[in-house]
Backbone as CSV, one residue per row, in Angstrom:
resi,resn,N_x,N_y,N_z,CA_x,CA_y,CA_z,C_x,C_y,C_z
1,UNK,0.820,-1.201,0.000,0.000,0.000,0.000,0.855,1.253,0.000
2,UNK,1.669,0.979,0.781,2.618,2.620,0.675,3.226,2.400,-0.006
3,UNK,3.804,1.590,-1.376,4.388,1.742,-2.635,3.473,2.553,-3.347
4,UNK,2.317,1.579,-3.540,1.384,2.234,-4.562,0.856,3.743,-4.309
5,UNK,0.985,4.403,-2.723,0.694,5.484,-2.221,1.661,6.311,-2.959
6,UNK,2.678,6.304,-2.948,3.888,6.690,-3.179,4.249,7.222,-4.441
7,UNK,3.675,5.804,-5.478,3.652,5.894,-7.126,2.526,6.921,-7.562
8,UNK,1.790,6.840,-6.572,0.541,7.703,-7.127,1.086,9.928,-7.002
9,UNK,1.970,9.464,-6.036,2.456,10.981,-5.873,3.632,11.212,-6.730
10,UNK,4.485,10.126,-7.101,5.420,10.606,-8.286,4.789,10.818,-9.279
11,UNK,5.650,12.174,-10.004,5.276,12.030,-11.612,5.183,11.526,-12.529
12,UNK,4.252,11.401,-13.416,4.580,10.329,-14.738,5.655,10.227,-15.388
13,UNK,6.368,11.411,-15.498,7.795,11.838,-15.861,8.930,11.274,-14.837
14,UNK,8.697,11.334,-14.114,9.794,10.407,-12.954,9.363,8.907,-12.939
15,UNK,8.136,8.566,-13.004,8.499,6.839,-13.396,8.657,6.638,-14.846
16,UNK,8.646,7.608,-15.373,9.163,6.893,-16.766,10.307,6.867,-16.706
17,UNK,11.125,7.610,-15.976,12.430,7.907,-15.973,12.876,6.366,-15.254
18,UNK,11.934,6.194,-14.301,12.550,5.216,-13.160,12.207,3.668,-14.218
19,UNK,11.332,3.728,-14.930,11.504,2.531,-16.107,12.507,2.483,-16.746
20,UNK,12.896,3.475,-17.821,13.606,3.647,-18.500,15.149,3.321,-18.243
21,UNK,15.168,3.821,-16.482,16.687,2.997,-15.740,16.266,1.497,-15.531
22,UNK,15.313,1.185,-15.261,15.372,-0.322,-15.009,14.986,-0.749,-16.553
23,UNK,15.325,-0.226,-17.539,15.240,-1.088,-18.979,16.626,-1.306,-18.924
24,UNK,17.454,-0.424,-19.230,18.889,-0.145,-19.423,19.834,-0.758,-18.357
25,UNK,19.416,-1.110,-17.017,19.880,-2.205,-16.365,19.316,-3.956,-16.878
26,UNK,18.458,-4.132,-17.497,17.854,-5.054,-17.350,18.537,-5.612,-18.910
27,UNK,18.890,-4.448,-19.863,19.759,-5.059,-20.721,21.070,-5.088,-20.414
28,UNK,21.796,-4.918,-19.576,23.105,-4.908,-19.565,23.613,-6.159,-18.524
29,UNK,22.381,-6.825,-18.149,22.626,-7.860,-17.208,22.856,-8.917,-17.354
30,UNK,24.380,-9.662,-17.646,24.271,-10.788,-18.304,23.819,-12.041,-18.368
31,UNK,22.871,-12.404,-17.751,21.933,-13.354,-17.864,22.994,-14.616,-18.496
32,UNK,22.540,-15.844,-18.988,23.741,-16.532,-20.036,25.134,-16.200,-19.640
33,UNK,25.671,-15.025,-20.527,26.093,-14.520,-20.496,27.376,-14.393,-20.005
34,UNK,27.580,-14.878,-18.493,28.766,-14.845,-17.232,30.249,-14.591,-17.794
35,UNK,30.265,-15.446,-18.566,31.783,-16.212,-18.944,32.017,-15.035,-20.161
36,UNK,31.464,-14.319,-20.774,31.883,-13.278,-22.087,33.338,-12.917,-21.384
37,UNK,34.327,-13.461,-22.929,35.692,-12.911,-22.768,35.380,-10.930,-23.010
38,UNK,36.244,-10.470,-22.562,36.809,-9.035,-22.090,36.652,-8.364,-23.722
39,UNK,36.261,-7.197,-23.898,36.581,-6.407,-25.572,35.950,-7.570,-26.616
40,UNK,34.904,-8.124,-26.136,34.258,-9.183,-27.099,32.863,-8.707,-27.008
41,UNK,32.244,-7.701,-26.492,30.422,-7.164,-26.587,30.501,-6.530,-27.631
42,UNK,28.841,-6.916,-27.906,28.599,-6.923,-28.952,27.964,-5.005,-29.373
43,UNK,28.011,-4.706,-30.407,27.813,-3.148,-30.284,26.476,-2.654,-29.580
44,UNK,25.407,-3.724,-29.977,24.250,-3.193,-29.097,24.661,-3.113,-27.459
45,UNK,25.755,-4.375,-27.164,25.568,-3.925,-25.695,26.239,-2.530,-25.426
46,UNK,27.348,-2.311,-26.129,28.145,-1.289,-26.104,27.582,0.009,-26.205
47,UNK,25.996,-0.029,-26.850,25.403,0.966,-26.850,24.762,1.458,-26.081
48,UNK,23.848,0.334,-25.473,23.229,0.077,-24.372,24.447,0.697,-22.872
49,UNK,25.501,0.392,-22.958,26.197,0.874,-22.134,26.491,2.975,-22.284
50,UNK,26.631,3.064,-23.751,27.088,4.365,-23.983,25.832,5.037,-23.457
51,UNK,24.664,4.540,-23.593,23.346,5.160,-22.848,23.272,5.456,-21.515
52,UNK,24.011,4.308,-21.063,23.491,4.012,-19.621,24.971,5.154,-19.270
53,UNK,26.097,5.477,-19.314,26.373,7.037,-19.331,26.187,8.192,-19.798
54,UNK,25.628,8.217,-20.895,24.881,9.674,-20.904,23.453,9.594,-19.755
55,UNK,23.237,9.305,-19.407,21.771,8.784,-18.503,22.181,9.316,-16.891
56,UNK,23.612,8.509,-16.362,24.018,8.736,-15.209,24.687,9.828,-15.381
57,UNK,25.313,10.425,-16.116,26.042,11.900,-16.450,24.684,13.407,-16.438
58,UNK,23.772,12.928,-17.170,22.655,13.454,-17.100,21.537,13.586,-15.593
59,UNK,21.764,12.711,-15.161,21.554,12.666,-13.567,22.220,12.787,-12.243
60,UNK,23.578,13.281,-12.713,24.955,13.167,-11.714,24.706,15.049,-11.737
61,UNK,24.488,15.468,-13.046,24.560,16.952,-13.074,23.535,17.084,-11.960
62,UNK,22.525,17.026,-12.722,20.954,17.533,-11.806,20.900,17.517,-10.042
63,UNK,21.687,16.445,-9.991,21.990,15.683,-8.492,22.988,16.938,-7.877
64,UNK,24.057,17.233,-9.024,24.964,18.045,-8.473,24.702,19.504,-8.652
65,UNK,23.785,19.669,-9.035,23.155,21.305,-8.650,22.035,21.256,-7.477
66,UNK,21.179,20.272,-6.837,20.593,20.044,-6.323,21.058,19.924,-4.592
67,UNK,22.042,19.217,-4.668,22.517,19.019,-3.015,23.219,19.624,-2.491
68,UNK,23.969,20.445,-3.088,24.487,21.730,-2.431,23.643,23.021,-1.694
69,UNK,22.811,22.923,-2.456,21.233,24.055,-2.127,20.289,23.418,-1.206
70,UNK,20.509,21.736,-1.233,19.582,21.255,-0.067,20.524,21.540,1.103
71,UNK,22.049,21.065,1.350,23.272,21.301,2.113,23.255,22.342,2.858
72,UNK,22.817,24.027,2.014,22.701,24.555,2.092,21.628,25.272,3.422
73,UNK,20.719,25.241,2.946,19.238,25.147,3.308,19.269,24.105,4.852
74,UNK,19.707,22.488,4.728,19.667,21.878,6.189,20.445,22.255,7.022
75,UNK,21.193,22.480,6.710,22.254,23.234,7.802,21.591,24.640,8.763
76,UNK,20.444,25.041,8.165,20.185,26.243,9.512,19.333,25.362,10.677
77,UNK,18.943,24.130,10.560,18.679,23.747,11.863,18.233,22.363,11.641
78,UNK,18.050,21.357,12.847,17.057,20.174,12.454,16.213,19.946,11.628
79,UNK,15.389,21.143,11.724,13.759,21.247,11.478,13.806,21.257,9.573
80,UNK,14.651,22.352,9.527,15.131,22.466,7.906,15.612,21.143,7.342
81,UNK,16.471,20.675,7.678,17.232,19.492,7.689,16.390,18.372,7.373
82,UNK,15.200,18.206,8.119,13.857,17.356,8.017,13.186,17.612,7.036
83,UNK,12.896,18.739,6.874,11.924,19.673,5.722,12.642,19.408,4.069
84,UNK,14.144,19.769,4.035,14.786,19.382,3.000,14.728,18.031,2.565
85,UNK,15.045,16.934,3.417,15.230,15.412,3.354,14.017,14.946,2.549
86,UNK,12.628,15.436,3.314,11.392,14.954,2.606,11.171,15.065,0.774
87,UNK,12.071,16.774,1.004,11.388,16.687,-0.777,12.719,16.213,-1.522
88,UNK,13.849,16.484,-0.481,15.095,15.137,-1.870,14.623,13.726,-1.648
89,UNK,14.160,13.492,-1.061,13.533,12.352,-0.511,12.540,12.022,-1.950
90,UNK,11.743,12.762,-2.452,10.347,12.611,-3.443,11.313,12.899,-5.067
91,UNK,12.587,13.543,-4.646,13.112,14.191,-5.784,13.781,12.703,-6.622
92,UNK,14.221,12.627,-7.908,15.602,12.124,-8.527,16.303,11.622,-7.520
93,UNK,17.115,12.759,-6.698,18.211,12.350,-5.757,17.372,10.991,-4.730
94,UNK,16.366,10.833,-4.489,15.836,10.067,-3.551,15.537,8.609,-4.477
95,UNK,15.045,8.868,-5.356,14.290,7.928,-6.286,14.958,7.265,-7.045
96,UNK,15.241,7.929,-7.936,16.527,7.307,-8.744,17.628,6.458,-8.319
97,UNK,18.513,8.002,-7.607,19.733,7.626,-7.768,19.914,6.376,-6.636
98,UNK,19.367,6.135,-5.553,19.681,4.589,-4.512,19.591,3.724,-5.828
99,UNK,18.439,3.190,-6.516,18.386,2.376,-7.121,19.518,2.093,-7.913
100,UNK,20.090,3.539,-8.794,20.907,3.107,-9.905,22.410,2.525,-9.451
101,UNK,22.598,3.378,-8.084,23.731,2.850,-7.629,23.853,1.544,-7.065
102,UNK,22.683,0.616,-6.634,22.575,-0.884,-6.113,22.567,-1.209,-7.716
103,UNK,22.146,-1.027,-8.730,21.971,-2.066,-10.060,23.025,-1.526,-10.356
104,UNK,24.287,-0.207,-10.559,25.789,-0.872,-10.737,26.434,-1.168,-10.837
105,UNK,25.938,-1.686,-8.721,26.923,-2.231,-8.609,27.526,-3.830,-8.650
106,UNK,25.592,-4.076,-8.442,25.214,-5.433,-9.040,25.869,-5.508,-10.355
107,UNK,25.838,-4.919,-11.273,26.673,-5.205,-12.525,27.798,-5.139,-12.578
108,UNK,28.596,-4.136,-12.006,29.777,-4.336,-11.681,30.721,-6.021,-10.988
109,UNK,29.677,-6.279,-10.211,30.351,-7.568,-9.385,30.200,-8.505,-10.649
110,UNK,28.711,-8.832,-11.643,28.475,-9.950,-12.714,29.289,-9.583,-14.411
111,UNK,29.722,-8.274,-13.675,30.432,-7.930,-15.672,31.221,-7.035,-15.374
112,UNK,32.384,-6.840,-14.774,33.021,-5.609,-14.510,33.820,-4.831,-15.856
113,UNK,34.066,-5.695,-16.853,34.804,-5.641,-18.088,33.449,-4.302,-18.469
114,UNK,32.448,-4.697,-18.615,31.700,-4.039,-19.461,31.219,-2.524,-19.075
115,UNK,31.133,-2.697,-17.264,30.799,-1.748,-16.798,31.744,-0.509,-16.441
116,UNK,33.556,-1.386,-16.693,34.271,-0.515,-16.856,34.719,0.541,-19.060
117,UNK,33.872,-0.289,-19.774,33.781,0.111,-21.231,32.369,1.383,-21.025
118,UNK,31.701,0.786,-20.064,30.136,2.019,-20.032,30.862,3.052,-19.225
119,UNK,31.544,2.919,-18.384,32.408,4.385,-17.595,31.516,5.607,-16.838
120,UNK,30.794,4.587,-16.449,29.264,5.282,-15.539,29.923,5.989,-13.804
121,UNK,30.970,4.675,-13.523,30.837,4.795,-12.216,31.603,5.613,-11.395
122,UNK,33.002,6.019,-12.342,33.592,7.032,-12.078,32.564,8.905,-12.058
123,UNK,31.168,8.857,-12.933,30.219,9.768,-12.547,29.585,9.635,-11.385
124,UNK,29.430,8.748,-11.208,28.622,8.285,-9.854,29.496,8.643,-8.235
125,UNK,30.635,8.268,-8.905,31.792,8.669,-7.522,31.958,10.324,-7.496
126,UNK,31.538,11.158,-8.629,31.843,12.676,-8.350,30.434,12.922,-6.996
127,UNK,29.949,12.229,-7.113,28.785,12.205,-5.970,28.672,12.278,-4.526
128,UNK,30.102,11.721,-4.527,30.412,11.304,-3.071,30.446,12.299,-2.099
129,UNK,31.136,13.455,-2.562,31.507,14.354,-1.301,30.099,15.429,-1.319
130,UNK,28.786,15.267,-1.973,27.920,16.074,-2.065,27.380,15.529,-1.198
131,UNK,27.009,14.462,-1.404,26.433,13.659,-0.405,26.508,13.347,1.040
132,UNK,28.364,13.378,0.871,28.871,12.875,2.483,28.429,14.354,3.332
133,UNK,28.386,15.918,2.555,27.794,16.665,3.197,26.849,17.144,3.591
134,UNK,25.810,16.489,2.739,24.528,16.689,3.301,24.193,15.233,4.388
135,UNK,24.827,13.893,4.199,24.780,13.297,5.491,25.401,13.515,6.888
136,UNK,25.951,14.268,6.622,26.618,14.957,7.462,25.852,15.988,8.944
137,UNK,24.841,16.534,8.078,24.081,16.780,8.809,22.909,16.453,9.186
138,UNK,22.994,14.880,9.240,21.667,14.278,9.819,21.695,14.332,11.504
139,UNK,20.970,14.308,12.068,20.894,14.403,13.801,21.126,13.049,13.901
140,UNK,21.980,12.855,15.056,22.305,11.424,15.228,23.263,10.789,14.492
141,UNK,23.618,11.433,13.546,25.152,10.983,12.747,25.956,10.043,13.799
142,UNK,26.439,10.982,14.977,27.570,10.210,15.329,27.432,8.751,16.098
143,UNK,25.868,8.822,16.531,25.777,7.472,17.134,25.109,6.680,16.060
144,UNK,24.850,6.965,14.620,24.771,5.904,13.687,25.962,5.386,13.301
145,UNK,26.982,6.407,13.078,28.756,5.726,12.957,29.188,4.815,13.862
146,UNK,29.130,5.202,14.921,29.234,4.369,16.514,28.408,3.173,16.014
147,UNK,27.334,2.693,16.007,26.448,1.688,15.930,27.359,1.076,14.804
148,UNK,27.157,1.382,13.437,27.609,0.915,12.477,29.380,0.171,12.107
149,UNK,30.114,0.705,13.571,31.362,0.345,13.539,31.397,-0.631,14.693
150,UNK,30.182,-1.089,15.739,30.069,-1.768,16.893,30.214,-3.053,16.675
151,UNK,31.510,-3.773,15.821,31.347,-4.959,16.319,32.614,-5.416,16.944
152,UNK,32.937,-6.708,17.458,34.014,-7.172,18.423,35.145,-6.920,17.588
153,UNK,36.126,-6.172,19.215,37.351,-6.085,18.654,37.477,-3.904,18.542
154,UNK,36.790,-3.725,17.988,37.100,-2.158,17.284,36.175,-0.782,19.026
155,UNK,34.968,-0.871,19.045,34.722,-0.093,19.769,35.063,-0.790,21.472
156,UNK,34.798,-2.130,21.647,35.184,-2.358,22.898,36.412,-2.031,23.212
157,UNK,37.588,-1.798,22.346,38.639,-1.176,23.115,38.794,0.666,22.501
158,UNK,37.669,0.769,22.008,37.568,1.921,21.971,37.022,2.712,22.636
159,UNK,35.907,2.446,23.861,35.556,2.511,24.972,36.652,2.745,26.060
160,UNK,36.918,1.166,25.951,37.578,0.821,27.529,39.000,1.621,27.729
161,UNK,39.467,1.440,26.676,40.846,2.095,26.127,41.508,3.055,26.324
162,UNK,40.523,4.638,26.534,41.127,5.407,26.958,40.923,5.233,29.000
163,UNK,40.003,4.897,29.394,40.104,4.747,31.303,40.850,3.554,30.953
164,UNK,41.811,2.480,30.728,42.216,1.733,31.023,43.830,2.183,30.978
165,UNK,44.275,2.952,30.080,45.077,3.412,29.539,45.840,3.927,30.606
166,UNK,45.144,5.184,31.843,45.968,5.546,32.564,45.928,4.651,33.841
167,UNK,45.649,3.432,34.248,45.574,2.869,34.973,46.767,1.274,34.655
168,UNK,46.433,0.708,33.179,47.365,-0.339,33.419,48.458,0.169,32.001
169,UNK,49.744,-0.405,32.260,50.861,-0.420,30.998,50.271,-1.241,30.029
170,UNK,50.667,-0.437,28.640,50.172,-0.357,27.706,50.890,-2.081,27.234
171,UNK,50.216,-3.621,26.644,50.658,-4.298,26.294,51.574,-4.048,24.866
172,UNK,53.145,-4.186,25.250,53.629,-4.256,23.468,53.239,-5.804,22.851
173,UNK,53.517,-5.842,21.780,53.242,-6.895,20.682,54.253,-7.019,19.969
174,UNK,55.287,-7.932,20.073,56.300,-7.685,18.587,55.511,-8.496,17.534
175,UNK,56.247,-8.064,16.454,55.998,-8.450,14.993,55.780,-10.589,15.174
176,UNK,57.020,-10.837,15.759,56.743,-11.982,15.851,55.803,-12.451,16.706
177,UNK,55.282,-12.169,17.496,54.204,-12.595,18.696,53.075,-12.310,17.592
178,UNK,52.667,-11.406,16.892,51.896,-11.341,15.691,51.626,-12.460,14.862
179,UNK,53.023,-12.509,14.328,52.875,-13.642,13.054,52.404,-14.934,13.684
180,UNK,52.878,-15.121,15.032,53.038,-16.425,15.728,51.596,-17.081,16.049
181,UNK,50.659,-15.974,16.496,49.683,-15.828,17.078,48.309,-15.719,15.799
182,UNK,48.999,-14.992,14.609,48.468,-15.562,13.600,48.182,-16.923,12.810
183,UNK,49.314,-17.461,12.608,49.661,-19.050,12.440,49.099,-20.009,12.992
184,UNK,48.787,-20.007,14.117,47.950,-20.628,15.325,46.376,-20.197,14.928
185,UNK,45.881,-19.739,14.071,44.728,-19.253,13.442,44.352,-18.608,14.480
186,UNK,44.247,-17.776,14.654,44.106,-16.328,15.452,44.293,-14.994,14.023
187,UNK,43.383,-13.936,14.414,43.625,-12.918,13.460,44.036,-11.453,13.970
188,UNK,45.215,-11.101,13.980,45.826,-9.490,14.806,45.921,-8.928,13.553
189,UNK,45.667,-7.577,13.435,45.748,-7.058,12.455,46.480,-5.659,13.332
190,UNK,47.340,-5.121,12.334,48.231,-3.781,12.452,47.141,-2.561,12.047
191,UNK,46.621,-1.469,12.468,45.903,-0.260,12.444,46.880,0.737,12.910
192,UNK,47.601,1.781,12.399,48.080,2.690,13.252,48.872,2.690,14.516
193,UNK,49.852,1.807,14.280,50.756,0.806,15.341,49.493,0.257,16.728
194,UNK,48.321,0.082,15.970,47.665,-0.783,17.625,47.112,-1.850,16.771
195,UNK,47.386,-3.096,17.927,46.683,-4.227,17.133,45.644,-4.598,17.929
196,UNK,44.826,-4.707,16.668,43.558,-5.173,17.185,43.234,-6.924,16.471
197,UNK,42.142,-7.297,17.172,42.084,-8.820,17.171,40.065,-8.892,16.433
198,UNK,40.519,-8.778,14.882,39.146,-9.196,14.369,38.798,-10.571,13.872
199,UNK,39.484,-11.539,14.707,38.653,-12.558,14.286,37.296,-12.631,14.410
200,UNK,36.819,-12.563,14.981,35.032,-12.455,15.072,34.754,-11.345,13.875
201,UNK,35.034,-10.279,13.543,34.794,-9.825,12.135,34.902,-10.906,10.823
202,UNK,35.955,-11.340,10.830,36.151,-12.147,10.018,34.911,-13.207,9.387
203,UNK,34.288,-13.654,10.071,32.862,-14.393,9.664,31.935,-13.728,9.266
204,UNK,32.102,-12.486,9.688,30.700,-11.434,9.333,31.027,-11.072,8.044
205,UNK,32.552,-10.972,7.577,32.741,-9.906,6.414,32.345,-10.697,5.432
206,UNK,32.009,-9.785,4.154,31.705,-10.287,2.822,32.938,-10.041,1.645
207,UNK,34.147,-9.382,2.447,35.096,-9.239,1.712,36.330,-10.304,1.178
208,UNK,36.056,-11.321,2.383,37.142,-12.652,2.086,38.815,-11.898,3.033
209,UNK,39.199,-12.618,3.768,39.968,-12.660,4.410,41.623,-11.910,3.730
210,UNK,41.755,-12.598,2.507,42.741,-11.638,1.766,42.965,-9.864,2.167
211,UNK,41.487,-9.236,1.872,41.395,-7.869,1.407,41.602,-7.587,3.182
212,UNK,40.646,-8.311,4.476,41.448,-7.761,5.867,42.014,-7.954,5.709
C-alpha cells in the first residue's frame, strides 16, 4: 500500500524515468552470459552501455546542482534538515539515484569488463563528497557511525581504552608474537601501530579474508 501510495504521488515523468533505468539495467545484465571474454560485446551492448552514461552523467549533473542548495538550506537547523530530506527524498536524488547505484553495482560484481567500457561509475563517484555533506548533517550521525562500527574487537577497546590506559601499561606486541599468534589461526591485524584482534569480524565480512 505505501508503494502504490507513493507511485501515485510521483510524476509520470519520474516513473518513466525510473523505467527507462530499469530497462537499461535489465539489458546490460548478463543473464547466459557470465563467462563473455573481455573487448568481445557486442555493439548493441556497447550501446546500451554508452546510454546508460549519458543517462548517469545526465543525472549526476541535476543531483549536483541540487545538493548543495539542499546542504545549504539543512544546515540552519534540524527542522530544515527534516523539511529538506522529505522533498530530496520525493526528488531524482531520492528515487533514482539509490536504485541506480545498487543495479551498478550489481553489474559491476556480474560484468566488470563491461561496466568498466560504459564508464558510468567514475560519474557516480563525483557524488560522493555532495552527499557525504549533506549526510553529514543528519541528527544522530555520530551514534549511527558508533552503531555501524560496533562490532568485536574495534569499539570495545575503543571505549575501555582510553580509562584503562591511565591505569594499566600499555601491552607491546612484537611483529613476531603477531605472526606467531596468527599461524595458530588467530587474526591481529596492524591499524596505526595498535593491534587489534578481528577474528570475530572475520565471519561477518563479505570481503574474504585476503582484502582484511
Amino acid at each position: 500500500m505505501d508503494h502504490e501510495h507513493c507511485s501515485k504521488e510521483r510524476s509520470a515523468s519520474l516513473d518513466l524515468l525510473l523505467r527507462f533505468q530499469r530497462l537499461l539495467v535489465s539489458k546490460l545484465y548478463p543473464g547466459d552470459c557470465v563467462g563473455q571474454v573481455p573487448n568481445t560485446y557486442s555493439p548493441d551492448l556497447l550501446g546500451v552501455g554508452s546510454l546508460l552514461k549519458k543517462y548517469t552523467a545526465l543525472l549526476c549533473t541535476h543531483i549536483g546542482d541540487i545538493l548543495p542548495v539542499a546542504t545549504s538550506i539543512a544546515s540552519t537547523s534540524h527542522r530544515h534538515f527534516a523539511e529538506v530530506s522529505r522533498v530530496v527524498d520525493g526528488d531524482l536524488t531520492g528515487i533514482l539515484l539509490p536504485e541506480l547505484v545498487v543495479s551498478v553495482v550489481l553489474l559491476l560484481s556480474k560484468n566488470a569488463g563491461l561496466m568498466q567500457e560504459a564508464g558510468a561509475i567514475p560519474l557516480l563517484a563525483g557524488l560522493l563528497e555532495h552527499l557525504d555533506r549533506f549526510n553529514h548533517l543528519a541528527p544522530g550521525k555520530e551514534r549511527d557511525d558508533n552503531e555501524d562500527l560496533a562490532w568485536p574487537g574495534i569499539m570495545g577497546s575503543f571505549f575501555t581504552g582510553q580509562s584503562c590506559r591511565n591505569n594499566e601499561e600499555v601491552t607491546l606486541i612484537r611483529k613476531a608474537d603477531l605472526e606467531n599468534h596468527n599461524k595458530d589461526g588467530g587474526f591481529w591485524t596492524v591499524i596505526d601501530g595498535k593491534v587489534y584482534d578481528i577474528k570475530d569480524f572475520q565471519t561477518q565480512s563479505l570481503t574474504g579474508s585476503s582484502i582484511l
